Amino acid sequence: MLNTLRPPRLPASVLQAFATAAYGLEGRWTPLEGERDQNFRVEGGAGSVVFKLCHPEEGEDVLLCQAEALEHIALADPSLPVPRLLRTRERNLLGHLEHEGRRYPVMVLSWLEGRVLGEDRLTPEALRDLGALLARLGLALRGFVSGAPAARSLVWDTRRVLGLAPQAALLPEEDGALAAEILARHRDVTAPAMRRMRSQIIHGDVHPYNALHGRDGRVSGIIDFGDMVHGPLILDLANAAGDFLHPSGDAAETLFEMVRGYQSVTPLEEAEADALLDLIEVRLVMTPLIDALKSANGIEAQGYFESFNGRSMPMIRELRRLGPGKLKGLVRRAATFPSEPARHAQTAEEAIARRRRVMGEKLYVFYDPPLHIVRGEGVWLTASDGRRYLDCYNNVPHVGHCHPYVTEAIARQARTLNTNTRYITDQSIEYAERLAGLSAEGLTAVVFVNSGSEANDLAWRMAKAFTGKSGGLAMDFAYHGVSEAIDAFSPSNAPEHWHAPHIRLLPPPDTYRGPYGADELGLGARYAALADPLIAELEATGHGVAAAMIDSAFMTNGILDAPEGYLQAIVDRVHRAGGLFIADEVQSGFGRMGTAFWGHRHHGVTPDFITTGKPAGNGHPVGAVITRPEILAHFLSFGPFFSTFGGNNVACAAGIAVLDVIRDEGLVENARATGAYLRQGLSALMVKHPLIGDVRGVGLATGVELVRDRKGKEPAGAETTRLLSLLRDEGVLIGGEGKFGNVLKIRPPIVFTRGDADIAVAAVDRALARL
Ligand code: PMP
């Protein structure tokens, strides 16, 4: 609806008498400009107010809605600089003045200090403030409900802009063509997108003549709630940005700062950010179109409308000159979306070539050709060619790739604070408490690091300090990390070159391939006894035993079902030798083994140290050593220990989130039940496939040992490599493990389901058949 109302012109004396009677208002009256109301400033003893005599034809519902909106905002965000409504003496929202047979609605509002901004320009800081103010206004109106704004038909309502299309023909030819192009884009792209945008009652018309500024040059008030509509929230920002752009200003900067300010209060949705520039053009083009409509109806443009009208088309041309692509990128950046989509290599080949150039010729990656993975979700990985793979291998994304609860915890904490443990931080305390709470028997001292290697390195240092000894025990073919000290515990790194005079390697308790078989008696004790001569050697060479470090899942040994009593018998021997036991829970912890939260509990032992890494942060670097307080205190008596990133707020938030997910989704039990189900399916394949020599494991750590003949147990290493590649073709990712590389390592995220297990078993079946 085109506004054809002109302000009423009643004698001031009539208004003053009414104001005194209905509102108790007295003071000095000064007339103010108004588009369709007769307005006065009234300066009285108690301050100034604006007295608005509205046109009798102005819809009562629209005025009441304005009054209610102002009262709503006063409660929702009391410090927002918008006028307050003054009720009548009888507590009515509106007054009503009867004069010469007509009934005029009246609204009285508090006077806001500041000057109308008009043609004055805002600094970048003030533009940012303005953006934030707009967002606060949107938030304050979010819960406001009224039917009037949705029902009214306003010519300025962007949702109705296509109704102005016929006016394009009335504009000068070039302007008309540009206007038609903008409207066509709106019809085809933006209007459909707007249907899905968050919508509410909005101010709708924040422009420089509805904005006040104070001495500091900042916007100090927003007035005129006469154009409220129900529409996409983004319109408040788009309309204001359109109106605050000025041909003499820096359009890019104005846009960037306003969006940045808005974003600081209410993050934009991506569709909103992408539509903003188009909506700004629409707002700008509305002025000449409405002007054309007005002239066609014999209404003369006046006041600030004229100055807007004069600059609208030049402003659009300026935006075009700056480049819509560039400006959209700028808006995206201000709204914290990447200004351009990340440059994914188009093909795996291109990615490999790029990687070689900057990361070295030797690739050290899985599969040939390697997989180029671009996305992960739950137990699924997606490659750049769009193919999905069932991830039966990765234990880092312990609770599923990109678990939304964890990623959100990381993002939320990253937005709030991320610093180190030299300050007292709630997240590190909570995470330490949670870890200690999960670790029984006096393991209550937690030290944070960033990886499994660091955790093991630190535990080893503590063990040496506490025992005064320097020798260690590790499993043959173990892996515990990358540091120099831990490389000594990791013979699998380079079996031929392993050399560590202070370390002895324990023969793995491998009941399939080792010296003692599954059907023999006292297996645990017999395998543990193999440690005796090694301990004796360490003592004889003067090293003694400072610690034994063992992975409860025996992962690198091919995922062994260690016989009952084995680990306890080792721990007893180590303790008797005056050493400590380090339970490396990088593989076996966090419920993977299904029978307990920590893998060592599956074996019933109590360690002196628990070390963690990999799964703790679901992909975010998190590492910790959990030990007894006296061991930590003794270590710290030699000097301080501090890890810059260890225990940072984001890492701890990630760690806490992972613990929440494991608890809330019942994942320890899932690992137990799904793991058993998976092994059942795999064992059943033994009937068909003689290559399978053994199926073993606990929880969701499963090993399938492949042999050329079941009797001689000749390791089928080359076959395993080929099988893994066939499985990749089947869309299933499984790893190879063990000293002979002949064990399928099935170690998926522990959200793995029975359905996933079915897919994996079927794929192994088909791949074996093809082999
Ligand atoms: N311990 C074990 C048992 C591991 O499997 C690993 C890594 N695979 C590590 C320690 C080392 O952890 P990180 O790579 O985080 O240093």
Tab-separated table of C-alpha atoms in Angstrom, residues 253-414:
chain	number	residue	atom	x	y	z
A	253	GLU	CA	34.276	-1.156	4.313
A	254	THR	CA	30.706	-0.170	5.224
A	255	LEU	CA	29.454	-3.609	4.306
A	256	PHE	CA	32.252	-5.440	6.041
A	257	GLU	CA	31.936	-3.520	9.291
A	258	MET	CA	28.169	-3.714	9.492
A	259	VAL	CA	28.165	-7.448	8.877
A	260	ARG	CA	31.002	-7.957	11.323
A	261	GLY	CA	29.114	-6.054	14.004
A	262	TYR	CA	25.921	-7.979	13.314
A	263	GLN	CA	27.803	-11.253	13.347
A	264	SER	CA	29.317	-10.464	16.753
A	265	VAL	CA	25.809	-10.713	18.253
A	266	THR	CA	23.890	-12.977	15.870
A	267	PRO	CA	25.895	-15.213	13.557
A	268	LEU	CA	24.523	-15.133	10.031
A	269	GLU	CA	23.382	-18.285	8.372
A	270	GLU	CA	25.185	-19.048	5.137
A	271	ALA	CA	22.108	-18.464	2.973
A	272	GLU	CA	21.632	-15.084	4.629
A	273	ALA	CA	25.218	-14.065	4.002
A	274	ASP	CA	24.965	-15.163	0.385
A	275	ALA	CA	21.722	-13.253	-0.192
A	276	LEU	CA	22.788	-10.042	1.533
A	277	LEU	CA	24.275	-8.196	-1.424
A	278	ASP	CA	21.324	-9.024	-3.663
A	279	LEU	CA	18.923	-7.830	-0.971
A	280	ILE	CA	20.895	-4.610	-0.661
A	281	GLU	CA	20.517	-4.015	-4.386
A	282	VAL	CA	16.825	-4.708	-4.056
A	283	ARG	CA	16.521	-2.214	-1.231
A	284	LEU	CA	18.391	0.384	-3.269
A	285	VAL	CA	16.342	-0.131	-6.396
A	286	MET	CA	13.080	0.162	-4.462
A	287	THR	CA	13.521	3.896	-3.974
A	288	PRO	CA	13.407	4.915	-7.668
A	289	LEU	CA	10.668	2.345	-8.288
A	290	ILE	CA	8.535	3.702	-5.460
A	291	ASP	CA	9.303	7.219	-6.615
A	292	ALA	CA	8.017	6.303	-10.053
A	293	LEU	CA	4.907	4.827	-8.479
A	294	LYS	CA	4.401	7.954	-6.412
A	295	SER	CA	4.711	10.289	-9.392
A	296	ALA	CA	2.346	8.102	-11.359
A	297	ASN	CA	-0.124	8.642	-8.515
A	298	GLY	CA	0.546	12.353	-8.350
A	299	ILE	CA	2.462	12.195	-5.066
A	300	GLU	CA	5.518	14.384	-4.799
A	301	ALA	CA	8.744	13.006	-3.332
A	302	GLN	CA	9.898	15.028	-0.373
A	303	GLY	CA	12.363	15.164	2.504
A	304	TYR	CA	15.081	12.590	2.808
A	305	PHE	CA	13.368	10.337	0.308
A	306	GLU	CA	14.685	12.653	-2.358
A	307	SER	CA	18.288	12.316	-1.283
A	308	PHE	CA	17.997	8.524	-1.136
A	309	ASN	CA	16.406	8.534	-4.526
A	310	GLY	CA	19.216	10.578	-5.986
A	311	ARG	CA	21.890	8.182	-4.923
A	312	SER	CA	20.244	4.772	-5.265
A	313	MET	CA	21.088	3.977	-8.872
A	314	PRO	CA	24.633	5.435	-8.635
A	315	MET	CA	25.143	3.316	-5.518
A	316	ILE	CA	24.078	0.168	-7.342
A	317	ARG	CA	26.488	1.032	-10.149
A	318	GLU	CA	29.246	1.568	-7.606
A	319	LEU	CA	28.571	-1.894	-6.142
A	320	ARG	CA	28.723	-3.342	-9.639
A	321	ARG	CA	31.995	-1.531	-10.255
A	322	LEU	CA	33.479	-2.981	-7.064
A	323	GLY	CA	32.407	-6.422	-8.209
A	324	PRO	CA	29.550	-8.437	-6.710
A	325	GLY	CA	31.767	-11.523	-6.492
A	326	LYS	CA	34.326	-9.678	-4.447
A	327	LEU	CA	31.719	-8.045	-2.215
A	328	LYS	CA	29.938	-11.335	-1.604
A	329	GLY	CA	33.266	-12.828	-0.601
A	330	LEU	CA	33.755	-9.931	1.772
A	331	VAL	CA	30.344	-10.443	3.351
A	332	ARG	CA	31.085	-14.143	3.729
A	333	ARG	CA	34.395	-13.342	5.401
A	334	ALA	CA	32.729	-10.872	7.782
A	335	ALA	CA	30.190	-13.585	8.593
A	336	THR	CA	33.147	-15.990	9.191
A	337	PHE	CA	32.396	-18.183	6.191
A	338	PRO	CA	35.421	-18.748	3.958
A	339	SER	CA	35.272	-16.050	1.286
A	340	GLU	CA	35.802	-18.768	-1.286
A	341	PRO	CA	35.125	-22.454	-0.893
A	342	ALA	CA	38.288	-24.316	0.177
A	343	ARG	CA	40.348	-25.303	-2.862
A	344	HIS	CA	39.836	-29.028	-3.037
A	345	ALA	CA	42.031	-30.739	-5.534
A	346	GLN	CA	39.707	-31.839	-8.297
A	347	THR	CA	41.142	-35.317	-8.605
A	348	ALA	CA	43.167	-37.626	-6.412
A	349	GLU	CA	46.007	-37.424	-8.965
A	350	GLU	CA	46.149	-33.660	-8.677
A	351	ALA	CA	46.161	-33.913	-4.879
A	352	ILE	CA	48.983	-36.468	-4.945
A	353	ALA	CA	51.082	-34.275	-7.232
A	354	ARG	CA	50.517	-31.241	-5.032
A	355	ARG	CA	51.359	-33.217	-1.917
A	356	ARG	CA	54.600	-34.537	-3.435
A	357	ARG	CA	55.722	-31.003	-4.238
A	358	VAL	CA	55.380	-29.765	-0.670
A	359	MET	CA	55.489	-32.837	1.582
A	360	GLY	CA	58.214	-34.959	0.020
A	361	GLU	CA	58.336	-37.565	-2.718
A	362	LYS	CA	57.806	-40.562	-0.455
A	363	LEU	CA	54.133	-40.676	0.405
A	364	TYR	CA	53.775	-43.141	3.307
A	365	VAL	CA	50.040	-43.400	2.755
A	366	PHE	CA	47.610	-46.282	2.663
A	367	TYR	CA	46.616	-47.861	-0.652
A	368	ASP	CA	47.931	-47.534	-4.148
A	369	PRO	CA	46.567	-45.393	-5.600
A	370	PRO	CA	45.988	-43.542	-2.317
A	371	LEU	CA	42.598	-42.393	-1.137
A	372	HIS	CA	41.813	-38.693	-1.284
A	373	ILE	CA	39.377	-38.255	1.574
A	374	VAL	CA	37.340	-35.092	1.890
A	375	ARG	CA	34.649	-35.785	4.489
A	376	GLY	CA	33.886	-38.002	7.457
A	377	GLU	CA	30.673	-38.777	9.268
A	378	GLY	CA	30.149	-41.489	11.845
A	379	VAL	CA	31.727	-44.679	10.453
A	380	TRP	CA	31.816	-43.343	6.893
A	381	LEU	CA	34.539	-41.578	4.943
A	382	THR	CA	33.870	-39.875	1.615
A	383	ALA	CA	36.532	-39.543	-1.076
A	384	SER	CA	36.915	-36.691	-3.551
A	385	ASP	CA	35.245	-38.746	-6.269
A	386	GLY	CA	32.138	-38.985	-4.080
A	387	ARG	CA	32.602	-42.638	-3.150
A	388	ARG	CA	31.783	-43.588	0.450
A	389	TYR	CA	33.892	-46.018	2.465
A	390	LEU	CA	32.961	-47.890	5.608
A	391	ASP	CA	35.720	-47.072	8.068
A	392	CYS	CA	36.673	-50.250	9.910
A	393	TYR	CA	40.142	-48.992	10.638
A	394	ASN	CA	40.311	-45.641	12.389
A	395	ASN	CA	40.395	-45.434	16.140
A	396	VAL	CA	41.162	-41.719	16.323
A	397	PRO	CA	37.561	-40.728	15.509
A	398	HIS	CA	36.654	-42.935	18.444
A	399	VAL	CA	32.999	-41.915	18.745
A	400	GLY	CA	32.573	-41.464	15.001
A	401	HIS	CA	34.057	-39.064	12.486
A	402	CYS	CA	33.108	-35.464	13.200
A	403	HIS	CA	30.658	-36.356	15.953
A	404	PRO	CA	28.499	-33.218	16.119
A	405	TYR	CA	28.468	-33.152	19.920
A	406	VAL	CA	32.258	-33.125	19.985
A	407	THR	CA	32.772	-30.707	17.093
A	408	GLU	CA	30.314	-28.304	18.661
A	409	ALA	CA	32.073	-28.534	22.029
A	410	ILE	CA	35.364	-27.759	20.283
A	411	ALA	CA	33.912	-24.825	18.342
A	412	ARG	CA	32.088	-23.426	21.355
A	413	GLN	CA	35.214	-23.543	23.504
A	414	ALA	CA	37.357	-22.114	20.701
